[in-house]
Amino acid sequence: MPNTLAEIIRRQIESGGPISVEAYWNLCLAHPEHGYYIKKDPLGAGGDFTTAPEISQLFGEMIGVWVAEEWHRLGSSKKLHLVECGPGRGMLMADLLRIAGMIPDFAASLHVHLVETSPSLREKQSAALSFWQKDIIWRESLADLPSDAPIVFIGNEFLDALPIRQYVRSGNDWRERLIGFEDKFLFLLGNKIDAVDMPDAEDGAIFEVSPARQQVIDEMAARIKKQGGAILMIDYGHSKSGVGDTFQAVQKHEFANVLENQGDVDLTSHIDFARLALDILNQEIVVTLCTQDEFLRRVGVMQRAEQLKKNATVKQAEGIDAALHRFLDDDQMGTLFKVLEARS
C-alpha cells in the first residue's frame, strides 16, 4: 500500500525545494489527515513506545504529590488551573487525581485542562478520567487557557514531540540540514547561516535547536509570572547544551529510519534542558534541573512503594520493584530523563 503522506511530502519538495527538518517533522506528526499523532494511538505494548505513567501508578501519584505541594506553596488557593500537556491516555492525570481526592480542599480547587490534538487520545483520556466528578476541559493550545487564577503546567514526554531544526558545521560555516528527494528522501545542506549563536564545533558536527519548544516554555513562564504558578516538565535530554544528532524515529519499541514510513513512526529528539532553563531564567523565574531519579526520590516514591507493597501480592510487589528499576536506575530512565521545575 503506497504511503500517502510520503507522496504529499515528495510533491511539496519537488514543487518548492528541500524542506527543513522542522517542516518535515510537523508534516509527519501533525498532518491533519495522515499525521502520526492524528491517526493512531502510539502508546503501550501494542504501540510504538511506553511512557512512565503506563508502567506504574507510582509515577502519576508522585506528580500528584508535587502538584499538591505547589498548591500549598501558592497559599492553598481556592482555584488552581492544572494543565497537562500531551496527556497520552490520561493515566498520569488519573493517578494524580486519585491522590488529589485524598485532600478534599486540594481536589476542590482543581480546574483540569488537557492540551491534546489527537482525537483518538482524547477519547481514551475521557474514558480514563470518567471517575472525576468535575468538568475536564480539552484545549488546542496554551493560548486558550484562562488567566483568572494560579496555574500549574505538567508534561511528561511532551516536549520531545515538538519539532527541531538541525544545523551542520561545514568548513568554517554552519548550514541548515534540509530534507530533499532524489529517488528517495535524503539529507542535504542548505545555504550558510548567521552563526552568531552557534557553538564552536568540528567539521560535520550537528547542532539542534527547537524554536517550538522555546516558544512553549516562554508561554508557560509568562503565564506563571503573571498568574502565579509552576511548571514541571519531564523528558529525556541533556542538562548541558552541546552538539550531536539526536533526531530519531521509533516504531514498535525499536529505532527506525527517520526518512521512511512517514506518518507511521514517531519522530523525537533529546531536549536541551539547559537552553530551556536559560529562557525561563531570563524572565526572572526560579528554575531548577535534576534527574528523574533525584526528583522521584525527593517527592517520596520509595515511601509510597513500601506503602503499596504492604497490601500487595508477591506478583504485585515484584511489579512495583520492576517499576522502581525502570524509573530510577542509571541504565533505565533514572539519569537519562531530566526534570525541569520552575516557580513564580
C-alpha positions as MATLAB code, in Angstrom:
seq = 'MPNTLAEIIRRQIESGGPISVEAYWNLCLAHPEHGYYIKKDPLGAGGDFTTAPEISQLFGEMIGVWVAEEWHRLGSSKKLHLVECGPGRGMLMADLLRIAGMIPDFAASLHVHLVETSPSLREKQSAALSFWQKDIIWRESLADLPSDAPIVFIGNEFLDALPIRQYVRSGNDWRERLIGFEDKFLFLLGNKIDAVDMPDAEDGAIFEVSPARQQVIDEMAARIKKQGGAILMIDYGHSKSGVGDTFQAVQKHEFANVLENQGDVDLTSHIDFARLALDILNQEIVVTLCTQDEFLRRVGVMQRAEQLKKNATVKQAEGIDAALHRFLDDDQMGTLFKVLEARS';
ca = [
       0.000    0.000    0.000;
       1.536    3.343   -1.019;
       2.447    5.812    1.710;
       0.119    8.752    1.090;
       1.987   11.121    3.392;
       5.324   10.295    1.767;
       3.793   11.208   -1.580;
       2.484   14.504   -0.185;
       5.923   15.398    1.207;
       7.647   14.349   -2.027;
       5.375   16.595   -4.105;
       5.967   19.506   -1.755;
       9.740   19.104   -2.094;
       9.563   18.779   -5.884;
       7.479   21.948   -6.174;
       9.187   24.116   -3.549;
      12.614   22.613   -2.953;
      14.141   20.866    0.069;
      12.416   21.436    3.410;
      13.750   21.885    6.933;
      13.774   19.085    9.496;
      11.196   21.148   11.394;
       8.799   21.285    8.416;
       9.276   17.561    7.724;
       8.672   16.741   11.410;
       5.452   18.751   11.510;
       4.122   17.022    8.402;
       4.984   13.559    9.704;
       3.469   14.010   13.158;
       0.733   16.589   12.680;
      -0.572   16.423    9.105;
      -4.346   16.924    9.594;
      -5.230   13.603    7.933;
      -2.134   11.405    7.762;
      -0.034   12.650   10.706;
       1.273   10.122   13.209;
      -0.458   11.668   16.228;
      -3.668   12.322   14.318;
      -4.377    8.825   13.063;
      -3.151    6.412   15.755;
      -2.651    5.657   19.440;
       1.114    5.178   19.758;
       1.242    4.083   23.393;
       1.573    0.790   25.224;
       2.751   -2.701   24.368;
       0.800   -2.726   21.120;
       2.009    0.735   20.112;
       5.418    2.217   19.416;
       6.585    3.302   22.874;
       5.684    3.146   26.568;
       5.777    6.162   28.892;
       6.261    6.160   32.664;
       2.557    6.541   33.608;
       1.805    3.355   31.630;
       4.353    1.425   33.705;
       3.038    2.092   37.216;
       0.622    4.254   39.198;
       3.628    5.393   41.260;
       4.662    7.902   38.622;
       1.378    9.791   38.385;
       0.933    9.673   42.134;
       4.311   11.347   42.669;
       3.355   14.078   40.212;
       0.175   14.470   42.274;
       2.239   14.909   45.439;
       4.320   17.558   43.671;
       1.243   19.469   42.464;
      -0.276   19.338   45.972;
       2.934   20.800   47.383;
       2.819   23.598   44.810;
      -0.844   24.288   45.646;
       0.146   24.634   49.302;
       3.084   26.888   48.360;
       0.668   29.094   46.421;
      -1.395   29.656   49.545;
      -3.836   26.756   49.150;
      -5.687   28.793   46.526;
      -9.397   28.081   46.241;
      -8.921   27.845   42.468;
      -5.978   26.297   40.635;
      -5.753   25.650   36.904;
      -3.953   22.342   36.378;
      -2.766   21.922   32.797;
      -1.320   18.718   31.396;
       0.368   18.995   28.019;
       0.393   15.818   25.937;
      -1.582   13.663   28.411;
      -1.283   10.373   26.500;
      -4.068    8.005   27.503;
      -4.836   10.006   30.646;
      -3.095    7.595   33.002;
      -0.880   10.186   34.674;
      -3.775   12.547   35.305;
      -5.989    9.712   36.568;
      -3.396    8.663   39.159;
      -2.763   12.297   40.077;
      -6.463   12.999   40.627;
      -6.873    9.905   42.802;
      -4.150   11.294   45.058;
      -5.842   14.709   44.953;
      -9.071   13.093   46.165;
      -7.335   12.316   49.453;
      -7.051   16.079   50.135;
     -10.607   17.464   49.746;
      -9.674   21.169   49.661;
      -6.967   20.494   47.080;
      -9.310   18.445   44.907;
     -11.997   21.128   45.145;
      -9.557   23.778   43.924;
      -8.578   21.954   40.737;
      -9.761   23.012   37.291;
      -8.246   20.465   34.907;
      -7.228   21.327   31.339;
      -5.720   18.841   28.863;
      -3.772   20.184   25.876;
      -4.264   17.458   23.277;
      -4.652   17.460   19.479;
      -5.144   13.715   18.861;
      -8.832   12.731   18.525;
      -8.147    9.077   19.430;
      -6.167   10.004   22.527;
      -8.847   12.459   23.646;
     -11.327    9.578   23.665;
      -9.009    7.438   25.800;
      -8.346   10.337   28.177;
     -12.088   10.901   28.601;
     -12.599    7.227   29.480;
      -9.678    7.135   31.925;
     -10.923   10.242   33.733;
     -14.631    9.422   33.790;
     -14.485    8.957   37.588;
     -13.633   12.648   38.148;
     -16.770   14.476   39.228;
     -15.769   17.891   37.861;
     -15.550   19.056   34.257;
     -12.335   18.431   32.358;
     -11.654   20.819   29.503;
      -9.661   19.919   26.400;
      -7.600   22.699   24.827;
      -5.987   23.032   21.423;
      -3.209   25.309   22.663;
      -1.890   27.218   25.659;
      -3.409   30.401   24.278;
      -6.881   29.043   25.092;
      -6.214   28.783   28.833;
      -7.889   31.124   31.361;
      -5.919   33.715   33.349;
      -8.100   34.202   36.428;
      -6.170   32.028   38.936;
      -2.772   30.452   39.613;
      -1.736   27.895   37.012;
       0.412   24.760   37.129;
       1.731   23.098   33.958;
       2.822   19.466   33.869;
       4.135   17.437   30.959;
       5.769   14.021   30.670;
       7.409   13.300   27.318;
       5.592   16.273   25.830;
       8.473   18.498   24.761;
      10.150   15.760   22.707;
       7.121   15.686   20.376;
       7.785   19.318   19.373;
       9.991   19.779   16.282;
      13.639   20.751   15.974;
      15.817   22.380   13.371;
      19.283   20.993   12.649;
      22.453   22.789   11.547;
      25.636   21.201   10.208;
      29.164   22.568   10.543;
      30.570   22.770    7.029;
      34.143   24.061    6.947;
      34.050   27.439    8.648;
      30.297   27.845    8.207;
      27.051   26.498    9.632;
      24.383   25.360    7.175;
      20.853   24.197    7.876;
      20.246   20.489    7.415;
      17.421   20.004    4.932;
      15.475   17.066    3.562;
      15.216   16.568   -0.190;
      14.098   13.832   -2.575;
      16.216   12.154   -5.266;
      14.654    8.721   -5.882;
      14.413    8.572   -2.076;
      14.334   11.023    0.839;
      17.790   12.207    1.878;
      19.563   14.888    3.907;
      21.033   17.921    2.141;
      22.818   21.102    3.221;
      21.212   24.497    2.738;
      22.794   27.931    2.441;
      25.136   29.129    5.168;
      23.509   30.938    8.076;
      24.443   33.673   10.521;
      26.430   31.735   13.123;
      26.379   34.322   15.941;
      24.713   31.977   18.453;
      26.306   28.752   17.207;
      28.910   26.821   19.201;
      32.466   26.006   18.178;
      32.484   22.535   16.646;
      34.334   20.219   14.310;
      33.500   19.876   10.621;
      30.370   17.730   10.179;
      29.033   18.341   13.708;
      25.272   18.771   14.082;
      23.664   21.344   16.363;
      19.953   21.209   17.200;
      17.606   24.000   18.227;
      13.873   23.943   18.820;
      12.045   27.263   18.408;
       8.784   25.371   19.086;
       9.952   24.107   22.477;
      11.334   27.500   23.408;
       8.064   29.185   22.447;
       6.023   26.793   24.596;
       8.312   27.239   27.607;
       8.265   31.017   27.145;
       4.440   30.971   27.097;
       4.300   28.872   30.266;
       6.836   31.083   32.029;
       4.931   34.232   31.087;
       1.734   32.661   32.446;
       3.145   31.706   35.829;
       4.862   35.071   36.172;
       1.533   36.831   35.587;
      -0.848   34.416   37.354;
       1.402   32.699   39.853;
       2.125   29.017   39.471;
       4.677   26.424   38.474;
       5.994   24.288   35.612;
       7.037   20.629   35.714;
       8.447   19.106   32.524;
       9.924   15.581   32.442;
      11.672   14.200   29.376;
      14.845   12.591   28.080;
      17.603   15.014   27.310;
      20.762   16.753   28.471;
      21.419   19.355   31.149;
      24.298   20.973   29.220;
      23.990   22.334   25.683;
      26.208   20.735   23.063;
      26.450   19.336   19.560;
      25.151   15.949   18.454;
      22.489   14.350   16.275;
      19.582   13.120   18.436;
      16.922   13.134   15.693;
      15.406    9.651   15.736;
      12.356    7.589   14.827;
      10.676    4.877   16.899;
       8.319    2.126   15.730;
       7.120   -0.883   17.740;
       9.585   -0.053   20.540;
      12.561   -0.141   18.157;
      14.569    2.598   16.460;
      13.617    3.181   12.812;
      14.778    5.259    9.847;
      13.644    8.900   10.201;
      13.309    9.206    6.403;
      10.996    6.213    5.909;
       7.400    5.252    6.745;
       6.309    8.848    7.173;
       3.270    9.132    9.455;
       3.728    5.588   10.755;
       6.754    6.201   13.010;
       7.213    8.568   15.920;
       9.831   11.288   15.491;
      11.664   12.580   18.528;
      14.890   14.114   19.809;
      16.583   14.849   23.110;
      15.659   18.017   24.991;
      18.246   20.750   25.526;
      17.155   21.497   29.090;
      19.966   23.987   29.655;
      18.669   26.205   26.859;
      15.085   25.997   28.103;
      16.158   26.776   31.669;
      18.000   29.858   30.424;
      14.843   31.069   28.663;
      12.935   30.814   31.954;
      15.684   32.495   33.973;
      15.574   35.391   31.524;
      12.002   36.010   32.730;
      13.300   36.225   36.322;
      11.622   32.992   37.386;
      13.233   30.423   39.676;
      14.158   27.255   37.759;
      15.868   24.009   38.782;
      17.053   20.925   36.882;
      17.607   17.440   38.247;
      17.402   13.823   37.125;
      14.176   11.804   37.265;
      15.802    9.587   39.897;
      16.526   12.586   42.151;
      13.062   14.068   41.645;
      11.066   10.912   42.359;
      13.086   10.087   45.450;
      12.627   13.642   46.737;
       8.834   13.581   46.441;
       8.608   10.212   48.202;
       8.481    7.398   45.644;
      10.321    4.927   47.875;
       7.971    5.514   50.799;
       4.904    5.189   48.575;
       6.264    1.987   47.040;
       6.742    0.441   50.501;
       3.226    1.504   51.455;
       1.766   -0.166   48.362;
       3.766   -3.348   48.893;
       2.291   -3.860   52.386;
      -1.033   -4.932   50.839;
       0.362   -6.373   47.600;
       0.592   -9.947   46.391;
       4.038  -11.346   45.647;
       3.488  -10.701   41.936;
       2.270   -7.142   42.577;
       5.286   -6.433   44.808;
       7.588   -7.686   42.045;
       5.825   -5.312   39.641;
       6.399   -2.374   41.996;
      10.100   -3.212   42.269;
      10.346   -3.553   38.488;
       8.746   -0.113   38.067;
      11.218    1.431   40.506;
      14.044   -0.110   38.476;
      12.660    1.437   35.272;
      12.111    4.851   36.869;
      15.276    5.210   38.952;
      18.216    3.176   37.659;
      21.021    4.684   35.598;
      20.682    2.052   32.871;
      16.963    2.820   32.509;
      15.200    6.204   32.865;
      16.841    7.407   36.079;
      19.505    9.735   34.710;
      18.600    9.922   31.015;
      15.342   11.630   31.947;
      15.617   15.122   33.370;
      13.115   17.163   35.361;
      12.674   20.907   34.870;
      10.857   22.765   37.643;
      10.001   26.468   37.537;
       8.162   28.525   40.135;
       6.812   32.057   40.189;
];
